[in-house]
Coordinates of C-alpha atoms (C1' of nucleotides) in Angstrom, one line a residue:
Chain W
M1 CA 0.0 0.0 0.0
G2 CA 0.9 3.7 0.0
S3 CA 2.7 3.3 3.3
E4 CA 5.6 2.6 1.1
I5 CA 5.7 6.2 0.1
R6 CA 5.8 7.4 3.6
R7 CA 8.6 5.0 4.7
S8 CA 10.7 6.0 1.7
M9 CA 10.5 9.7 2.1
P10 CA 13.9 11.2 2.9
V11 CA 13.1 13.4 5.9
L12 CA 15.6 12.5 8.6
P13 CA 18.9 14.3 9.1
I14 CA 21.9 12.2 10.1
S15 CA 21.8 13.4 13.7
I16 CA 18.4 11.9 14.1
V17 CA 19.4 8.7 12.4
M18 CA 22.3 8.5 14.9
Q19 CA 19.9 8.6 17.8
L20 CA 17.4 6.2 16.2
T21 CA 20.0 3.6 15.5
D22 CA 22.7 4.3 18.1
L23 CA 25.3 4.4 15.3
T24 CA 28.0 7.0 14.9
A25 CA 28.0 9.3 11.8
R26 CA 31.2 7.6 10.8
Q27 CA 29.6 4.2 10.8
I28 CA 26.6 5.4 8.8
R29 CA 28.8 7.0 6.2
Y30 CA 31.0 4.0 6.1
Y31 CA 28.0 1.8 5.3
E32 CA 26.9 4.2 2.7
E33 CA 30.4 4.0 1.2
H34 CA 29.7 0.3 0.8
N35 CA 26.4 1.0 -0.9
L36 CA 24.3 -0.5 1.8
V37 CA 22.2 2.7 2.1
Q38 CA 21.9 5.5 -0.4
P39 CA 20.4 8.5 1.4
H40 CA 19.0 11.3 -0.6
R41 CA 21.0 14.5 -0.7
T42 CA 19.7 18.1 -0.3
E43 CA 20.8 20.8 -2.7
G44 CA 23.5 21.6 -0.2
N45 CA 24.7 18.0 -0.1
R46 CA 23.3 17.1 3.3
R47 CA 22.2 13.5 3.7
M48 CA 18.5 12.9 4.3
F49 CA 17.3 9.4 5.3
S50 CA 14.0 7.6 5.1
L51 CA 12.5 5.3 7.6
N52 CA 13.4 2.4 5.3
D53 CA 17.0 3.6 5.5
V54 CA 16.9 3.4 9.2
D55 CA 15.5 -0.1 9.0
V56 CA 18.4 -1.1 6.8
L57 CA 20.9 0.5 9.2
L58 CA 19.4 -1.4 12.1
E59 CA 19.7 -4.7 10.2
I60 CA 23.3 -3.9 9.4
K61 CA 24.0 -3.2 13.0
T62 CA 22.5 -6.5 14.1
M63 CA 24.4 -8.5 11.6
L64 CA 27.7 -6.7 12.5
E65 CA 27.1 -7.4 16.2
R66 CA 26.5 -11.0 15.2
G67 CA 30.0 -11.0 13.7
T68 CA 29.0 -10.8 10.0
N69 CA 31.3 -8.6 8.0
M70 CA 30.6 -6.1 5.3
A71 CA 31.1 -8.6 2.5
G72 CA 28.6 -11.0 4.1
I73 CA 26.1 -8.3 4.7
K74 CA 26.4 -7.1 1.1
K75 CA 25.6 -10.6 0.0
V76 CA 22.6 -11.0 2.2
F77 CA 21.2 -7.7 0.9
A78 CA 22.0 -8.7 -2.7
M79 CA 20.0 -11.9 -2.0
K80 CA 17.1 -10.1 -0.7
K81 CA 17.0 -7.8 -3.7
R82 CA 17.3 -10.7 -6.1
A83 CA 14.7 -12.8 -4.3
D84 CA 12.5 -9.7 -4.6
T85 CA 13.2 -8.7 -8.2
D86 CA 13.4 -12.0 -9.9
G87 CA 11.3 -14.9 -8.6
K88 CA 14.5 -16.6 -7.5
K89 CA 17.1 -17.6 -10.1
E90 CA 20.5 -19.2 -10.7
I91 CA 22.3 -19.2 -7.4
S92 CA 25.0 -21.7 -6.7
D93 CA 23.8 -24.3 -4.2
R94 CA 26.7 -23.7 -1.8
E95 CA 26.1 -20.0 -1.7
L96 CA 22.4 -20.5 -1.3
R97 CA 22.9 -22.8 1.7
R98 CA 25.4 -20.5 3.3
I99 CA 23.0 -17.5 2.9
M100 CA 20.1 -19.5 4.3
R101 CA 22.1 -20.5 7.3
E102 CA 22.9 -16.8 7.9
E103 CA 19.4 -15.7 7.5
M104 CA 18.2 -18.3 9.9
L105 CA 20.8 -17.3 12.4
Q106 CA 19.6 -13.8 12.0
A107 CA 16.0 -14.8 12.4
R108 CA 16.8 -16.7 15.6
S109 CA 18.8 -13.9 17.2
M110 CA 16.0 -11.5 16.3
Q111 CA 13.8 -13.2 18.9
K112 CA 16.3 -12.5 21.7
T113 CA 17.7 -9.2 20.7
S114 CA 14.4 -7.7 21.8
I115 CA 15.4 -4.1 21.1
R116 CA 17.6 -3.8 18.1
Q117 CA 15.8 -5.8 15.5
G118 CA 15.7 -4.7 11.9
N119 CA 12.6 -2.6 12.2
L120 CA 11.3 0.5 13.9
S121 CA 8.1 -1.0 15.4
R122 CA 9.2 0.3 18.8
F123 CA 9.1 3.8 17.6
Y124 CA 5.9 3.5 15.7
Chain R
M1 CA -2.2 2.9 20.5
G2 CA 1.6 3.2 20.4
S3 CA 1.4 5.0 17.1
E4 CA 1.1 8.1 19.3
I5 CA 4.7 7.7 20.2
R6 CA 5.8 7.6 16.6
R7 CA 3.8 10.6 15.6
S8 CA 5.1 12.7 18.5
M9 CA 8.8 12.0 18.0
P10 CA 10.7 15.1 17.1
V11 CA 12.7 14.0 14.1
L12 CA 12.0 16.6 11.3
P13 CA 14.2 19.7 10.7
I14 CA 12.5 22.9 9.7
S15 CA 13.6 22.5 6.1
I16 CA 11.6 19.3 5.7
V17 CA 8.6 20.7 7.5
M18 CA 8.7 23.6 5.0
Q19 CA 8.5 21.1 2.1
L20 CA 5.8 19.0 3.8
T21 CA 3.6 22.0 4.6
D22 CA 4.6 24.5 1.9
L23 CA 5.0 27.1 4.6
T24 CA 8.0 29.4 4.9
A25 CA 10.4 29.3 7.9
R26 CA 9.1 32.7 8.9
Q27 CA 5.5 31.5 9.0
I28 CA 6.4 28.4 11.0
R29 CA 8.4 30.4 13.6
Y30 CA 5.6 32.9 13.8
Y31 CA 3.0 30.3 14.6
E32 CA 5.4 28.9 17.2
E33 CA 5.7 32.4 18.7
H34 CA 1.9 32.2 19.1
N35 CA 2.3 28.9 20.9
L36 CA 0.4 27.0 18.3
V37 CA 3.3 24.5 17.9
Q38 CA 6.1 23.8 20.3
P39 CA 8.8 22.0 18.5
H40 CA 11.5 20.2 20.4
R41 CA 15.0 21.8 20.5
T42 CA 18.3 20.1 20.0
E43 CA 21.2 20.9 22.3
G44 CA 22.3 23.4 19.7
N45 CA 18.9 25.1 19.7
R46 CA 17.7 23.8 16.4
R47 CA 14.0 23.1 16.1
M48 CA 12.9 19.5 15.6
F49 CA 9.3 18.7 14.6
S50 CA 7.1 15.7 15.0
L51 CA 4.5 14.5 12.5
N52 CA 1.9 15.8 14.9
D53 CA 3.4 19.2 14.6
V54 CA 3.2 19.0 10.9
D55 CA -0.5 18.1 11.2
V56 CA -1.1 21.1 13.4
L57 CA 0.7 23.4 10.9
L58 CA -1.4 22.1 8.1
E59 CA -4.5 22.8 10.1
I60 CA -3.3 26.3 10.8
K61 CA -2.6 26.8 7.1
T62 CA -6.1 25.8 6.1
M63 CA -7.7 28.0 8.7
L64 CA -5.6 31.0 7.6
E65 CA -6.5 30.4 4.0
R66 CA -10.1 30.4 5.0
G67 CA -9.6 33.8 6.6
T68 CA -9.5 32.8 10.2
N69 CA -6.9 34.9 12.1
M70 CA -4.4 33.9 14.8
A71 CA -6.8 34.8 17.6
G72 CA -9.5 32.6 16.1
I73 CA -7.1 29.7 15.5
K74 CA -5.9 29.9 19.0
K75 CA -9.4 29.6 20.3
V76 CA -10.2 26.6 18.1
F77 CA -7.1 24.8 19.4
A78 CA -7.9 25.8 22.9
M79 CA -11.4 24.3 22.3
K80 CA -10.0 21.1 21.0
K81 CA -7.7 20.8 23.9
R82 CA -10.4 21.5 26.4
A83 CA -12.9 19.1 24.8
D84 CA -10.1 16.5 25.0
T85 CA -9.0 17.1 28.6
D86 CA -12.2 17.9 30.3
G87 CA -15.4 16.3 29.0
K88 CA -16.5 19.7 27.9
K89 CA -17.2 22.5 30.4
E90 CA -18.3 26.0 31.1
I91 CA -18.1 27.9 27.8
S92 CA -20.1 31.0 27.1
D93 CA -23.0 30.2 24.7
R94 CA -22.1 32.9 22.2
E95 CA -18.5 31.7 22.1
L96 CA -19.6 28.1 21.7
R97 CA -21.9 29.0 18.8
R98 CA -19.2 31.0 17.1
I99 CA -16.7 28.3 17.4
M100 CA -19.1 25.7 16.1
R101 CA -19.9 27.8 13.2
E102 CA -16.2 28.0 12.4
E103 CA -15.6 24.3 12.8
M104 CA -18.4 23.6 10.5
L105 CA -17.1 26.0 7.9
Q106 CA -13.8 24.2 8.2
A107 CA -15.4 20.8 7.9
R108 CA -17.2 21.9 4.7
S109 CA -14.2 23.5 3.1
M110 CA -12.2 20.4 3.9
Q111 CA -14.2 18.5 1.4
K112 CA -13.3 20.8 -1.4
T113 CA -9.7 21.7 -0.5
S114 CA -8.7 18.2 -1.6
I115 CA -5.0 18.5 -1.0
R116 CA -4.3 20.7 2.0
Q117 CA -6.4 19.2 4.7
G118 CA -5.2 19.0 8.2
N119 CA -3.6 15.6 7.9
L120 CA -0.8 13.8 6.2
S121 CA -2.6 10.9 4.6
R122 CA -1.3 11.9 1.2
F123 CA 2.2 11.3 2.4
Y124 CA 1.5 8.1 4.2
Chain Z
dT1 C1' 53.8 -10.3 12.3
dT2 C1' 51.8 -8.0 8.7
dT3 C1' 47.4 -6.9 6.5
dT4 C1' 42.8 -5.9 6.4
dC5 C1' 38.6 -4.2 8.4
dA6 C1' 35.7 -1.3 11.1
dT7 C1' 35.8 2.7 13.5
dG8 C1' 37.8 7.0 15.9
dT9 C1' 39.5 11.6 15.5
dT10 C1' 40.7 16.0 13.5
dA11 C1' 40.7 20.0 10.4
dG12 C1' 38.7 23.2 7.3
dA13 C1' 34.9 24.5 4.6
dA14 C1' 30.1 25.0 3.5
dA15 C1' 25.2 24.6 4.5
dA16 C1' 21.3 25.2 7.5
dC17 C1' 19.5 27.3 11.2
dC18 C1' 18.9 30.9 14.8
dT19 C1' 17.4 35.5 16.7
dA20 C1' 16.4 40.2 16.1
dA21 C1' 15.2 44.1 13.6
dC22 C1' 13.1 46.5 10.2
dA23 C1' 10.2 46.5 5.8
dT24 C1' 5.9 45.7 3.4
dC25 C1' 1.4 44.6 2.2
dT26 C1' -3.5 43.8 3.6
dT27 C1' -7.4 44.6 5.9
dG28 C1' -10.3 46.5 9.3
dT29 C1' -11.1 51.2 11.8
dT30 C1' -11.8 55.8 12.5
Chain A
dA1 C1' -8.3 58.9 3.2
dA2 C1' -5.3 57.9 7.1
dC3 C1' -4.1 54.8 10.6
dA4 C1' -3.4 50.7 13.4
dA5 C1' -2.9 45.9 13.5
dG6 C1' -1.8 41.5 11.6
dA7 C1' 0.8 38.3 8.8
dT8 C1' 4.8 37.7 6.2
dG9 C1' 9.2 39.1 3.7
dT10 C1' 14.0 40.3 4.0
dT11 C1' 18.5 41.0 5.9
dA12 C1' 22.4 40.8 8.9
dG13 C1' 25.5 38.5 12.0
dG14 C1' 26.3 34.6 14.6
dT15 C1' 26.2 29.5 15.9
dT16 C1' 25.4 24.6 14.9
dT17 C1' 25.4 20.8 12.0
dT18 C1' 27.2 18.3 8.3
dC19 C1' 30.5 17.3 4.7
dT20 C1' 34.9 15.4 2.8
dA21 C1' 39.4 13.9 3.3
dA22 C1' 43.2 12.3 5.8
dC23 C1' 45.4 10.0 9.2
dA24 C1' 45.2 7.0 13.6
dT25 C1' 44.0 2.7 16.1
dG26 C1' 42.4 -1.7 17.9
dA27 C1' 41.1 -6.3 16.8
dA28 C1' 41.0 -10.1 13.9
dA29 C1' 42.6 -12.7 9.8
dA30 C1' 46.2 -14.3 7.1

DNA sequence: TTTTCATGTTAGAAAACCTAACATCTTGTT
DNA sequence: AACAAGATGTTAGGTTTTCTAACATGAAAA
């Protein structure tokens, strides 16, 4: 539904995102460098984030805390995107199994993490 | 519901509120001067608005466009607050009738205004 | 023990925001 | 018509926030 629009509107300055995610500006910019988020830019070049961006950042945070590194995180996100775009395609079996294992680990840890899951339901 | 929390979180800088409401910074600050909105302030004294604040600003805008002045708007808001807090109380009859007339006018014009009503459903 | 990875820190510049004051344009009054 | 009041525009000078880029560091991998 149209709630996609709201969640993708770039309205949050980095300072607020820092508070919402408990990440430093350095971390947020670093993840952007790795193309994990692509905040909008104002005319004056200031980053503006959407709620979806915040969600992504929280997911990244959780995975990093679980020990996953940038490379792994990138793959997970690439997966998600692919599973979303295509209806699933040519993915090497080994890779698929590794990813699934990761996703399941994430899912499990989600239940215990209680406060830092990959969504903002606690704020909304 | 907890969606009250989300809508009252001060996360929007004035520049974004300007876009969302199509008001100038001058106008927004002027309405604040009249205590119609009370944005949160960062440590560095920057205003931060909530979605509720944006709603209020849109209501103000509509009423002003309809010709209601600050004084009238203040009363309408005072009414709403009172009707919310108390269960309705001692209000002079003339005043009550005047206010009701205004509210009805607002309600009617709402139907035609189409895009600038006092809510953000178009964004969400 | 070297690299590599993720993050900290700092410097200098630019953008966004702030308050305060004065200007302007309507509109209602006298 | 002249005036007072209300709402908004504009400007100036100052402060906060954000940006990029570079270099530093601690921990883990190789």
